[in-house]
mmCIF file of C-alpha atoms and ligand atoms in Angstrom:
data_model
loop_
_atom_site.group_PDB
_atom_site.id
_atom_site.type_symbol
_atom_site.label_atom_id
_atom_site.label_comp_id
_atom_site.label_asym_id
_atom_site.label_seq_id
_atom_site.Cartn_x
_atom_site.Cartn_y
_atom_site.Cartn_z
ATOM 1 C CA UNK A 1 -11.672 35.616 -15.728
ATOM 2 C CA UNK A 2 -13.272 32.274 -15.558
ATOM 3 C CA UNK A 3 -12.819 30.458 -12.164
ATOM 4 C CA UNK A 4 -9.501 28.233 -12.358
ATOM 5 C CA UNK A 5 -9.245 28.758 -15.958
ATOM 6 C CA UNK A 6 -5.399 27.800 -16.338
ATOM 7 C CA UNK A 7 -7.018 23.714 -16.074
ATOM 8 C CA UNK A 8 -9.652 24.750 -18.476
ATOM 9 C CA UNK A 9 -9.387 21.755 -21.038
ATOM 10 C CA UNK A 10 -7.323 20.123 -19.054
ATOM 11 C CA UNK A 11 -9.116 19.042 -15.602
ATOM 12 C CA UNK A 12 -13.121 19.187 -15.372
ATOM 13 C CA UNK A 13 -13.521 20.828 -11.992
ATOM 14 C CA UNK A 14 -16.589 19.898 -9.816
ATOM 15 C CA UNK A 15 -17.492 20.240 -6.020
ATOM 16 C CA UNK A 16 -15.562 21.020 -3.366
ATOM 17 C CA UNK A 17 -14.654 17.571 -1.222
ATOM 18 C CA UNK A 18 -12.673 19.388 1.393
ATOM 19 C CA UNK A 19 -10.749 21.569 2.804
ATOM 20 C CA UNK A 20 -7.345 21.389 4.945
ATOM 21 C CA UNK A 21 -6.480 24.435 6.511
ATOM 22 C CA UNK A 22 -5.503 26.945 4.029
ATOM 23 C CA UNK A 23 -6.333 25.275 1.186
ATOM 24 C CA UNK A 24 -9.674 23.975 -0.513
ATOM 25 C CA UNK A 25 -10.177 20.780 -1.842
ATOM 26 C CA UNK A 26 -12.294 19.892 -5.396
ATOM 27 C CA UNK A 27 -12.689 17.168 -6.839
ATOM 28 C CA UNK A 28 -11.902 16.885 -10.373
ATOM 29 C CA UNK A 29 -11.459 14.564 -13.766
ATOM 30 C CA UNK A 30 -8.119 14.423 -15.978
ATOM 31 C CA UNK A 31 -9.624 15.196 -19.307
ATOM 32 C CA UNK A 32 -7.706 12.548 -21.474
ATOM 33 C CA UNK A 33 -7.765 9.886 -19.342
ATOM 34 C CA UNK A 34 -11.306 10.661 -17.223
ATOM 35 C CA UNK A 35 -9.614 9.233 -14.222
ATOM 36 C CA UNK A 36 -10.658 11.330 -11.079
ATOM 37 C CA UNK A 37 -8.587 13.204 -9.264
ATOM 38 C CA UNK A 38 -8.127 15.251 -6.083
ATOM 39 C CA UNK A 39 -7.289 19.120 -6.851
ATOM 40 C CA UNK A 40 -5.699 21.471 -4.081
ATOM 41 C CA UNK A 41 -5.959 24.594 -3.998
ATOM 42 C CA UNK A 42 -4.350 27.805 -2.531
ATOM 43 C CA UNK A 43 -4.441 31.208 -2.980
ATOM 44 C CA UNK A 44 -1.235 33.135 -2.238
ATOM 45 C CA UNK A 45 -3.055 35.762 -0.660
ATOM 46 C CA UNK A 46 -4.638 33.919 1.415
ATOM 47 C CA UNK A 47 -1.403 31.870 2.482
ATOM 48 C CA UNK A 48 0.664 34.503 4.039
ATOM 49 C CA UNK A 49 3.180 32.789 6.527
ATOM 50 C CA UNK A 50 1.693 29.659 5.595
ATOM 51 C CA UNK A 51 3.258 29.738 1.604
ATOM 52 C CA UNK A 52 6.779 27.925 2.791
ATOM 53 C CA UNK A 53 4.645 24.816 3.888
ATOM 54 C CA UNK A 54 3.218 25.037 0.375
ATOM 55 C CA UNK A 55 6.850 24.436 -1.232
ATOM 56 C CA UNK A 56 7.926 22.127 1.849
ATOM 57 C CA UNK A 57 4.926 19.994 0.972
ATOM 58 C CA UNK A 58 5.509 19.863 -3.215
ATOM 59 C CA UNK A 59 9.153 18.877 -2.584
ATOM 60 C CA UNK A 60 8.194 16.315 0.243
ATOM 61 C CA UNK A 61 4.835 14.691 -2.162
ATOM 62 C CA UNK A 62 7.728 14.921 -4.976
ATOM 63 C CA UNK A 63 10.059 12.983 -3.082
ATOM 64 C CA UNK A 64 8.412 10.511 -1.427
ATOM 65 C CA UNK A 65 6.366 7.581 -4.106
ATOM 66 C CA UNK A 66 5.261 5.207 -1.938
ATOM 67 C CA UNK A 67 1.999 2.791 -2.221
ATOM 68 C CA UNK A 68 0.795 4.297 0.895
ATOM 69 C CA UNK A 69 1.523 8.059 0.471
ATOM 70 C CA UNK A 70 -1.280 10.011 -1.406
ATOM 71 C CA UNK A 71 0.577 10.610 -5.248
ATOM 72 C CA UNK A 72 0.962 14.199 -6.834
ATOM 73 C CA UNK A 73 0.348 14.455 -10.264
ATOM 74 C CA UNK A 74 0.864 17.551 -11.601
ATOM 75 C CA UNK A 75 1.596 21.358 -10.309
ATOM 76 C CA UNK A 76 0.415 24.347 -11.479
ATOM 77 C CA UNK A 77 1.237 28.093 -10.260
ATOM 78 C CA UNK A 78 -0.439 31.179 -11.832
ATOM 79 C CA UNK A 79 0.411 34.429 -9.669
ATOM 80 C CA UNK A 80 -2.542 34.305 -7.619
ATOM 81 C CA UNK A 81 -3.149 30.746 -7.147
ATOM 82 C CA UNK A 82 -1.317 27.629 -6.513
ATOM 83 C CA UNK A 83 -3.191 23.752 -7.935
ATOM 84 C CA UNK A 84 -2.238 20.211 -6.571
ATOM 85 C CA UNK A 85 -3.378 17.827 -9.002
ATOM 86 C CA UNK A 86 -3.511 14.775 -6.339
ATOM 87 C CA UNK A 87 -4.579 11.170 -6.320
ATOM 88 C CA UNK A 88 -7.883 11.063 -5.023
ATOM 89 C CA UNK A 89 -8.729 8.707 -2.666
ATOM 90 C CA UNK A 90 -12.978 8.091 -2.497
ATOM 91 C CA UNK A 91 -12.691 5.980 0.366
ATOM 92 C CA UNK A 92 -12.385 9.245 2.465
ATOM 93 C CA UNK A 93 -10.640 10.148 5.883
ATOM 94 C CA UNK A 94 -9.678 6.944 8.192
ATOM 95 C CA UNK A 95 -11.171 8.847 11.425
ATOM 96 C CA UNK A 96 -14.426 8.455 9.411
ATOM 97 C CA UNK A 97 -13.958 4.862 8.854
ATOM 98 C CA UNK A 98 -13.279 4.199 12.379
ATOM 99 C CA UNK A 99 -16.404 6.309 13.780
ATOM 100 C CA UNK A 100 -18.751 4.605 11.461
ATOM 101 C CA UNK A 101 -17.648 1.204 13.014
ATOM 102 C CA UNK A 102 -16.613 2.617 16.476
ATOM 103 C CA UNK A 103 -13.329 0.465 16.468
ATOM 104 C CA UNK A 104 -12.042 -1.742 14.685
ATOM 105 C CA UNK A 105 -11.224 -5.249 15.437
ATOM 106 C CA UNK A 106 -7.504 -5.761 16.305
ATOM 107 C CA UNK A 107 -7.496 -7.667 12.833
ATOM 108 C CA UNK A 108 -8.507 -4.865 10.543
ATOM 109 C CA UNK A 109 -6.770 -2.458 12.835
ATOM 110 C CA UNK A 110 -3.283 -4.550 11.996
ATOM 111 C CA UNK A 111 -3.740 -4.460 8.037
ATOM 112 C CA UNK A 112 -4.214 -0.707 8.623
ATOM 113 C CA UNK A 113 -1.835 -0.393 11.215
ATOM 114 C CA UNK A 114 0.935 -1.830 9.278
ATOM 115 C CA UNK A 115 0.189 0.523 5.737
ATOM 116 C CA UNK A 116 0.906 3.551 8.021
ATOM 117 C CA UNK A 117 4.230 2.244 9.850
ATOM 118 C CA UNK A 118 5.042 1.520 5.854
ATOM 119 C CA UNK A 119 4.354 4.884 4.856
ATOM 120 C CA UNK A 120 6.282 5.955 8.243
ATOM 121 C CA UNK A 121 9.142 4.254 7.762
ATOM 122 C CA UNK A 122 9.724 5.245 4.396
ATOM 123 C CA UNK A 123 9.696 8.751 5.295
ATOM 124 C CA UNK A 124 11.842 8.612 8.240
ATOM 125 C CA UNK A 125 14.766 6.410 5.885
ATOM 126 C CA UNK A 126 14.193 9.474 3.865
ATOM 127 C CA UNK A 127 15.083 12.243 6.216
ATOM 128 C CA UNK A 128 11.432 13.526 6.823
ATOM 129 C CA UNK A 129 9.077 13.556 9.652
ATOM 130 C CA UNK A 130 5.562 14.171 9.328
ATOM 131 C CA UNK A 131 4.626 15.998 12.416
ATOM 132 C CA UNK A 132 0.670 15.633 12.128
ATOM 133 C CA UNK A 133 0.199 12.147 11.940
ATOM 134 C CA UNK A 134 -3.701 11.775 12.589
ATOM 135 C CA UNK A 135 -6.779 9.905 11.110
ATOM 136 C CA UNK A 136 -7.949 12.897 9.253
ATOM 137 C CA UNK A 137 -4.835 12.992 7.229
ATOM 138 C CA UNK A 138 -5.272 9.178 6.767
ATOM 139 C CA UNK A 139 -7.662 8.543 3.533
ATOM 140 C CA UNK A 140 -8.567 5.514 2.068
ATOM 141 C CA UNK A 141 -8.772 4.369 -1.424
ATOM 142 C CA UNK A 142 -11.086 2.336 -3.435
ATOM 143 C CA UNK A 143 -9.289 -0.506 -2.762
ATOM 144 C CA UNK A 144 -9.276 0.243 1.154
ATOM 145 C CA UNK A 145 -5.528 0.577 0.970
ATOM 146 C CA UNK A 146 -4.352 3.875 2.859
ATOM 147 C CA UNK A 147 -3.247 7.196 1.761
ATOM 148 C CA UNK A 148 -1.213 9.484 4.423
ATOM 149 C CA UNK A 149 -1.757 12.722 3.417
ATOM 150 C CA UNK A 150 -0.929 17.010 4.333
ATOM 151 C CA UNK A 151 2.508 17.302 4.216
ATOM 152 C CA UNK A 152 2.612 20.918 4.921
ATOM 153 C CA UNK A 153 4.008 20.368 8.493
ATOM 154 C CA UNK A 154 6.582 18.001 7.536
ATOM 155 C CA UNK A 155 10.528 18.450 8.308
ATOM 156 C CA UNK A 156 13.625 17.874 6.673
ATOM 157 C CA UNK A 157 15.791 18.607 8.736
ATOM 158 C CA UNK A 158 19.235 19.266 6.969
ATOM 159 C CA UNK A 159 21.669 17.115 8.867
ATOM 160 C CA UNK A 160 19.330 14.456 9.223
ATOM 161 C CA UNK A 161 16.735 13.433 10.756
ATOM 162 C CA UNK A 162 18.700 12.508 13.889
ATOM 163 C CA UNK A 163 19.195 16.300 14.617
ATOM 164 C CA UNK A 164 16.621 18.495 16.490
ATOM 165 C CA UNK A 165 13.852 20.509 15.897
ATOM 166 C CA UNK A 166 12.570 23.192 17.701
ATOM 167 C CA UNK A 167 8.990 24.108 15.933
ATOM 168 C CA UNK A 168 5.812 23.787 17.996
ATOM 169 C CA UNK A 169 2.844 22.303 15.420
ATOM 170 C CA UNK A 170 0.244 19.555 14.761
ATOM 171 C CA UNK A 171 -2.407 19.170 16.888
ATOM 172 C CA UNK A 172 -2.569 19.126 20.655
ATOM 173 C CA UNK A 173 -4.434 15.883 20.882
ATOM 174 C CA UNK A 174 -1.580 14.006 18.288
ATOM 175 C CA UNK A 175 1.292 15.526 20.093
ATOM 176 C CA UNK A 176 3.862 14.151 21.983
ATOM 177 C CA UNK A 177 4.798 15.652 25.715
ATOM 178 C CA UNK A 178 8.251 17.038 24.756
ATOM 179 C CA UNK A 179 6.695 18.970 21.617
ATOM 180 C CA UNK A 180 3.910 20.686 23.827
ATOM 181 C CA UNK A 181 6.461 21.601 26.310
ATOM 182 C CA UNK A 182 8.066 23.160 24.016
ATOM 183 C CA UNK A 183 11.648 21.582 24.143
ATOM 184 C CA UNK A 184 14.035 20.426 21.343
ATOM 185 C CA UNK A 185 12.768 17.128 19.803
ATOM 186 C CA UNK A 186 13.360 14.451 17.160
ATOM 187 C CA UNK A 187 10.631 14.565 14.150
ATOM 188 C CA UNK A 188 10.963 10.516 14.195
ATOM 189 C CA UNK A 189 10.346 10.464 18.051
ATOM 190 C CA UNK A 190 6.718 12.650 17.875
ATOM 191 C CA UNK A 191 5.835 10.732 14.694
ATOM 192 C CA UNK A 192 6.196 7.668 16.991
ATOM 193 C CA UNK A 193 4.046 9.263 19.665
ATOM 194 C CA UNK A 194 1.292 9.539 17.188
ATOM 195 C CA UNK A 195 1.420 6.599 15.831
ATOM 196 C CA UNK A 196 0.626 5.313 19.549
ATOM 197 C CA UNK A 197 -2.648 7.628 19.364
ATOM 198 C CA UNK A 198 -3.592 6.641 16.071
ATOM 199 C CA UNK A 199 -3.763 2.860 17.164
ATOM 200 C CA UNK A 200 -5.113 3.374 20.388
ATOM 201 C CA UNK A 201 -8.022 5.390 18.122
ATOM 202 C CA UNK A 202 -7.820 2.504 15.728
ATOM 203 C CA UNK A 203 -8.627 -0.515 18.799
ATOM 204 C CA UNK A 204 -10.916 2.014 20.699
ATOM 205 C CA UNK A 205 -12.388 4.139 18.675
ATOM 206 C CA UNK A 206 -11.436 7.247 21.404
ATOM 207 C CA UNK A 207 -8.537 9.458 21.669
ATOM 208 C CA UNK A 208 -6.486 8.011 25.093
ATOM 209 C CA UNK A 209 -5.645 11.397 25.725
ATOM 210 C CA UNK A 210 -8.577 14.187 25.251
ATOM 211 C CA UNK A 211 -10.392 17.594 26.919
ATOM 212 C CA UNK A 212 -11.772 20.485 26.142
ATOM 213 C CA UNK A 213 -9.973 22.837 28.095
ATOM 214 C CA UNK A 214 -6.138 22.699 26.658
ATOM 215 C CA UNK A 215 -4.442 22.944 30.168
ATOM 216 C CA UNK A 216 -6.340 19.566 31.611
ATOM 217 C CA UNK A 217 -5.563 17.936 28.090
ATOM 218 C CA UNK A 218 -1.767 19.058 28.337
ATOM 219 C CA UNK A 219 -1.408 17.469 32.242
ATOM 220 C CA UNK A 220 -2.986 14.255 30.741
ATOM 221 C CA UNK A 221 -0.792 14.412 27.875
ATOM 222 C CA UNK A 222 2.358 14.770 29.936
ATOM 223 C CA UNK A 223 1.439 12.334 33.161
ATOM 224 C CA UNK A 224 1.353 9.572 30.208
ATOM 225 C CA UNK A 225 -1.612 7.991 31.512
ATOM 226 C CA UNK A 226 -4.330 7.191 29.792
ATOM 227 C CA UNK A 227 -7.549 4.280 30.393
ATOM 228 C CA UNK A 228 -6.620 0.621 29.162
ATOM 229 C CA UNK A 229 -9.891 0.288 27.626
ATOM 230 C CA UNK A 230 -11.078 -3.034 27.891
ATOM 231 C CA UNK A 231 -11.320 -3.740 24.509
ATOM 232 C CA UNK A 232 -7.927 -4.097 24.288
ATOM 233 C CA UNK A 233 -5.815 -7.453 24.354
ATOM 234 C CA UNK A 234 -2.582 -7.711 26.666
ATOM 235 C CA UNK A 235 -0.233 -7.375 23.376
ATOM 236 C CA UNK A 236 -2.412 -4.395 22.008
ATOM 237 C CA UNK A 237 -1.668 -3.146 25.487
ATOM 238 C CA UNK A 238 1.987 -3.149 25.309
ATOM 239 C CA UNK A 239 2.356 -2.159 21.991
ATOM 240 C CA UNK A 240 0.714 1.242 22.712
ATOM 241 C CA UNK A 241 2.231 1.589 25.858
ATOM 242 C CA UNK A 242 6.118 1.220 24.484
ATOM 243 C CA UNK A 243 4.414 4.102 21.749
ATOM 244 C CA UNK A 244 2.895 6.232 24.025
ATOM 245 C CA UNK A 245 6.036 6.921 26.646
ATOM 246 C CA UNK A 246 6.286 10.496 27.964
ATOM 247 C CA UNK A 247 10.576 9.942 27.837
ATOM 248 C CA UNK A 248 10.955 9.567 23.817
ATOM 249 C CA UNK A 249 14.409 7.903 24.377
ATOM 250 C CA UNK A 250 12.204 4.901 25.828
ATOM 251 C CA UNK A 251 9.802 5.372 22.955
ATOM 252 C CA UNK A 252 10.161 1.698 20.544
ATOM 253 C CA UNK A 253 11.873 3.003 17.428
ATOM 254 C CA UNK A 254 10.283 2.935 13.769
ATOM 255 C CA UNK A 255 12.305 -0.106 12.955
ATOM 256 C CA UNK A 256 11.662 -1.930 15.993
ATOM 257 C CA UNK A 257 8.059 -1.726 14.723
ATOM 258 C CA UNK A 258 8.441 -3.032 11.870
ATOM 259 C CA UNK A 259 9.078 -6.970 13.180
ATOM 260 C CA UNK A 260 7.138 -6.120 16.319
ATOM 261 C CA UNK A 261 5.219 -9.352 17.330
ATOM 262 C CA UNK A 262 1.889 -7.728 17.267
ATOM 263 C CA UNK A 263 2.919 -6.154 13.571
ATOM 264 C CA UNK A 264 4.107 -9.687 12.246
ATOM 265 C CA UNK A 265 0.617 -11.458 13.799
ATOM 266 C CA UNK A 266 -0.960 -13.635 10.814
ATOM 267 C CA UNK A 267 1.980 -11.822 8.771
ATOM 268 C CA UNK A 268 4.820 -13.878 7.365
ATOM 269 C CA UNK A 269 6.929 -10.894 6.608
ATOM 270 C CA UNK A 270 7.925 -7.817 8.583
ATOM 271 C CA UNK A 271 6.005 -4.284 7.470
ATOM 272 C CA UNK A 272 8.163 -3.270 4.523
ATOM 273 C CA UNK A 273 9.740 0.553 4.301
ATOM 274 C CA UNK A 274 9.856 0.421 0.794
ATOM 275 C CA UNK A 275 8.086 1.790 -2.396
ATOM 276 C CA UNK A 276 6.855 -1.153 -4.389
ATOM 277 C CA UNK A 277 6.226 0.184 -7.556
ATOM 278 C CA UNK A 278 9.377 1.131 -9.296
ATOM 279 C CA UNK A 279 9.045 5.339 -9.600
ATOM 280 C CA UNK A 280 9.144 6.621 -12.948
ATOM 281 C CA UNK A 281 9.500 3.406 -14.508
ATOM 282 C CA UNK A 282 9.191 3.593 -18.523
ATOM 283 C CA UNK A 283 6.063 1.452 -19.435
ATOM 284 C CA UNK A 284 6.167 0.976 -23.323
ATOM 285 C CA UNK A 285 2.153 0.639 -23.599
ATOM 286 C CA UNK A 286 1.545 3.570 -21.744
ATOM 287 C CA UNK A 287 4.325 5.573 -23.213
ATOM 288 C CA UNK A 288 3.155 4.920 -26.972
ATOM 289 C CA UNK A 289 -0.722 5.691 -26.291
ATOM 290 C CA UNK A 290 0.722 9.316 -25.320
ATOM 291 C CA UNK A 291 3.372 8.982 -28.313
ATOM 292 C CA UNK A 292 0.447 8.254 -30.102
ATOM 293 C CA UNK A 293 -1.945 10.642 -29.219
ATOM 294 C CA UNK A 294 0.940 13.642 -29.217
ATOM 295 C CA UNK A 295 1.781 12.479 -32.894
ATOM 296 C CA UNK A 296 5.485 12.187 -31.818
ATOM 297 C CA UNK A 297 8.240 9.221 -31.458
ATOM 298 C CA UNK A 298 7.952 7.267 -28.250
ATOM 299 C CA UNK A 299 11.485 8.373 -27.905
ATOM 300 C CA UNK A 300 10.943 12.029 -28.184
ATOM 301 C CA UNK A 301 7.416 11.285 -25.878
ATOM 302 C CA UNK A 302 10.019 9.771 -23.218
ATOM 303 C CA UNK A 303 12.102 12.402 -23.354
ATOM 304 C CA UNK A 304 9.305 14.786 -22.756
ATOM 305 C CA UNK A 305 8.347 12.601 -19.588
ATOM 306 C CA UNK A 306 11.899 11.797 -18.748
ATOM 307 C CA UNK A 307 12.468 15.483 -17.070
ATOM 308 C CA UNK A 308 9.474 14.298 -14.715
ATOM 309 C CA UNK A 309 8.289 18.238 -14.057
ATOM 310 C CA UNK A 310 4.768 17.365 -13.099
ATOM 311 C CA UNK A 311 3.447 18.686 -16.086
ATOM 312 C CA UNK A 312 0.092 17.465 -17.530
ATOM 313 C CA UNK A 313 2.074 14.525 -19.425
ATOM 314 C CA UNK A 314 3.433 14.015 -16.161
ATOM 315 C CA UNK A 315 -0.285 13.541 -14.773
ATOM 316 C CA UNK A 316 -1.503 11.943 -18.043
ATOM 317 C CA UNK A 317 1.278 8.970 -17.841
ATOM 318 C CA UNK A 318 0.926 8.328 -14.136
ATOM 319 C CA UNK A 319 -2.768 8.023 -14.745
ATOM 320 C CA UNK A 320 -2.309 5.932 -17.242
ATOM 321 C CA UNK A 321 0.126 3.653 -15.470
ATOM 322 C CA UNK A 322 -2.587 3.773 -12.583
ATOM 323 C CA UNK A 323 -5.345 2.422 -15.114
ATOM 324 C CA UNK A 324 -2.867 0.017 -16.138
ATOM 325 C CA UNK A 325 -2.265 -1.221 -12.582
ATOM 326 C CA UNK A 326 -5.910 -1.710 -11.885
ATOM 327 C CA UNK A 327 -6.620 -3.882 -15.069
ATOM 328 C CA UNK A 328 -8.460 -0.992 -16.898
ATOM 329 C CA UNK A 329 -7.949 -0.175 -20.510
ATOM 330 C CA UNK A 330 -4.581 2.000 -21.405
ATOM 331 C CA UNK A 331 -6.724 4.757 -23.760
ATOM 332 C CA UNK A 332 -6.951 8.708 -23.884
ATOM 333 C CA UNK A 333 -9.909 10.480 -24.940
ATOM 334 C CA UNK A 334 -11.525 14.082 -25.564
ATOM 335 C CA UNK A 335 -9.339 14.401 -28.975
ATOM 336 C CA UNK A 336 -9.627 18.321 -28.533
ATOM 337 C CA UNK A 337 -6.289 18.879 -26.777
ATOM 338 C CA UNK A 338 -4.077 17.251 -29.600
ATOM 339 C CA UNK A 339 -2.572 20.177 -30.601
ATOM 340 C CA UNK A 340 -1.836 21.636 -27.127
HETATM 341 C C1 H91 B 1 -7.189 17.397 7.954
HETATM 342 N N1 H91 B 1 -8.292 17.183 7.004
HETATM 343 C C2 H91 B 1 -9.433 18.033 7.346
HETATM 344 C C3 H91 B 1 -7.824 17.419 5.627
HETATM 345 C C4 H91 B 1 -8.884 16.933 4.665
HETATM 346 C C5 H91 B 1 -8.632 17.545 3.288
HETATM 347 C C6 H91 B 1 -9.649 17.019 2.268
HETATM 348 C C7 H91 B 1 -9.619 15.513 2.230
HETATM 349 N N2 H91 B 1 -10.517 14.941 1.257
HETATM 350 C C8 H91 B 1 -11.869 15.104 1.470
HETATM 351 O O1 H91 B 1 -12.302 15.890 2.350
HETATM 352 N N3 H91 B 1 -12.763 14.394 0.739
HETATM 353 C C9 H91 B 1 -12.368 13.249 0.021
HETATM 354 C C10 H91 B 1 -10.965 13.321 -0.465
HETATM 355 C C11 H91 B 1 -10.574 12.504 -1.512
HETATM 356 N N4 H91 B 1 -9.339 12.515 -1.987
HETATM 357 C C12 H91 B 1 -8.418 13.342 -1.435
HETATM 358 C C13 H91 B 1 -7.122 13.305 -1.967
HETATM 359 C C14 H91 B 1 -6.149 14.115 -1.484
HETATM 360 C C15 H91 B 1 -6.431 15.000 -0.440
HETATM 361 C C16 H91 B 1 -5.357 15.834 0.101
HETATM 362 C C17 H91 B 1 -4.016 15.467 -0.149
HETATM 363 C C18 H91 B 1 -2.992 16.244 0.369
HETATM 364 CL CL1 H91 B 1 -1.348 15.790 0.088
HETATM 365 C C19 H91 B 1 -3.268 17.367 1.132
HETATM 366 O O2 H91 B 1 -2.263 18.133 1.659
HETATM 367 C C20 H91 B 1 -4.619 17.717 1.382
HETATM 368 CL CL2 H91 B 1 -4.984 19.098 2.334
HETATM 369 C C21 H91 B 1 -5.663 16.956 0.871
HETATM 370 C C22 H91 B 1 -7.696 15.059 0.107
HETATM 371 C C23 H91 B 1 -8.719 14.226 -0.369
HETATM 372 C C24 H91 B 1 -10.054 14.188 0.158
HETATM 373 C C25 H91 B 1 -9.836 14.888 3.600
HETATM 374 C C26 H91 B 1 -8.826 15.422 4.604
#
């Protein structure tokens, strides 16, 4: 059988871009609308105790449009394989960004800064935590905006996200004292933690807590103290100090971040939680190019799209609307498929 042959026609499928833990990464081009895209990949074989994070990560990408939170297109499951049809995002990994430039200045740190308490925030008000919050699974886009990313660690926990957790995961360097010592925790408390690192990594272009050998990077991690490198200004300072306290109940809280001083700094308005594009929305140019194209009614075409299953015309429209949002040219090509 031909290598990935279920997007034959469908996707174009060239080299690999990445990979993230059990899955590869290719990158690929949507047939009708030649926009590129990001394609995941997993084999179930390959998975083993790792295929729930596969599911907990559809439903999470699924439920969670926001502007700063890496899109999913489209699904696809054969029986040996499993295909994320994702945004892709040629800007690349943050950490990359910031070791090119060895920090950033507290300026461009803010703009980013602020995208990933957005993308935070959001998910906390809707019940998940991320639980590996760290510049690799921070892209950027074309545009420089950024794209949090890997949701395979994430938690929902079922009474909310003020209940406990008890799993063990991320990565060392990224997490919080009471997750490495193994106690009960709060998802929104260790994504706070992170957040700390991920700014102090932003400013100073080092991890404030990091060692090769595990046990002297655990002590650090849970003594809480780390070097004030001098590049960083007295607000800076106390920012990542109320972030990176050992006690999470005197960790500052998601929302208190949000208005924080050195947040709102050449901002007029506080870093919003909220997904500014409306999701799903029905765009009538958009809708009758596909209409169009599929020979059908734009009201039998919405109804098609209406059940949102992240189907190809699920992948085709939000493409579209994504052309449509960056000024290009709402039009579908490669007239082959039609009568798919
Ligand atoms: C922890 N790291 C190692 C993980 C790597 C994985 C590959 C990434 N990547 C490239 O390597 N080249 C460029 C590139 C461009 N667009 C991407 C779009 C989406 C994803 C993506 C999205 C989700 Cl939701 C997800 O779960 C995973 Cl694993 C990947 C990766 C992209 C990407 C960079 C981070």
């Amino acid at each position: 059988m031909a290598r990935y042959s279920v997007l034959k026609g469908f996707y174009d499928v060239e080299q690999t871009i990445g990979s993230g833990g059990f899955a590869k990464v290719k990158l690929g081009t949507h047939c009708l609308t030649k926009e590129k895209v990001a394609i995941k990949i997993m084999e179930k074989s390959r998975l083993g105790d790792d295929l729930p994070r596969v599911k907990i990560e559809l439903e999470a990408l699924k439920n969670l449009p926001h502007q700063n939170i890496c899109k999913l297109y489209q699904v696809i499951e054969t029986e040996s394989h499993y295909y994320l049809i994702l945004e892709y995002c040629s800007g690349g990994e943050l950490f990359d960004h910031i070791v090119e430039r060895n920090r950033l200045e507290e300026k461009q740190a803010r703009v980013f800064f602020r995208q990933i308490v957005s993308a935070v925030a959001f998910l906390h008000d809707k019940g998940y935590a991320h639980r590996d919050l760290k510049p690799e699974n921070v892209l950027l886009d074309k545009e420089k905006n950024l794209k949090l990313i890997d949701f395979g660690l994430c938690a929902k926990p079922q009474p909310g996200l003020d209940s406990f957790l008890y799993t063990s995961c991320g990565s060392p360097t990224y997490a919080a004292p009471e997750l490495i010592l193994g106690q009960k925790y709060l998802g929104s408390e260790v994504d706070i933690w992170s957040l700390g690192i991920l700014l102090y990594a932003l400013l100073c272009g080092v991890l404030p807590f990091d060692d090769e050998n595990i046990d002297s990077l655990y002590r650090k991690i849970l003594s809480g103290r780390y070097e004030e490198s001098s590049c960083l200004s007295l607000e800076s300072k106390r920012l990542i100090r109320s972030m990176l306290q050992v006690d999470p109940k005197k960790r500052i809280t998601i929302d208190d971040l949000l208005s924080h001083p050195w947040l709102m700094k050449g901002f007029k308005e506080p870093v919003t939680k909220l997904c500014l594009h409306k999701v799903h929305e029905k765009d009538p140019s958009c809708l009758s190019v596909m209409a169009e194209y599929y020979r059908v009614s734009v009201d039998v075409m919405w109804s098609k799209l209406n059940s949102w299953t992240y189907d190809y015309n699920t992948a085709t429209y939000m493409l579209l609307l994504s052309k449509k949002q960056r000024g290009l040219p709402i039009k579908l090509y490669n007239f082959a498929l039609r009568d798919k």
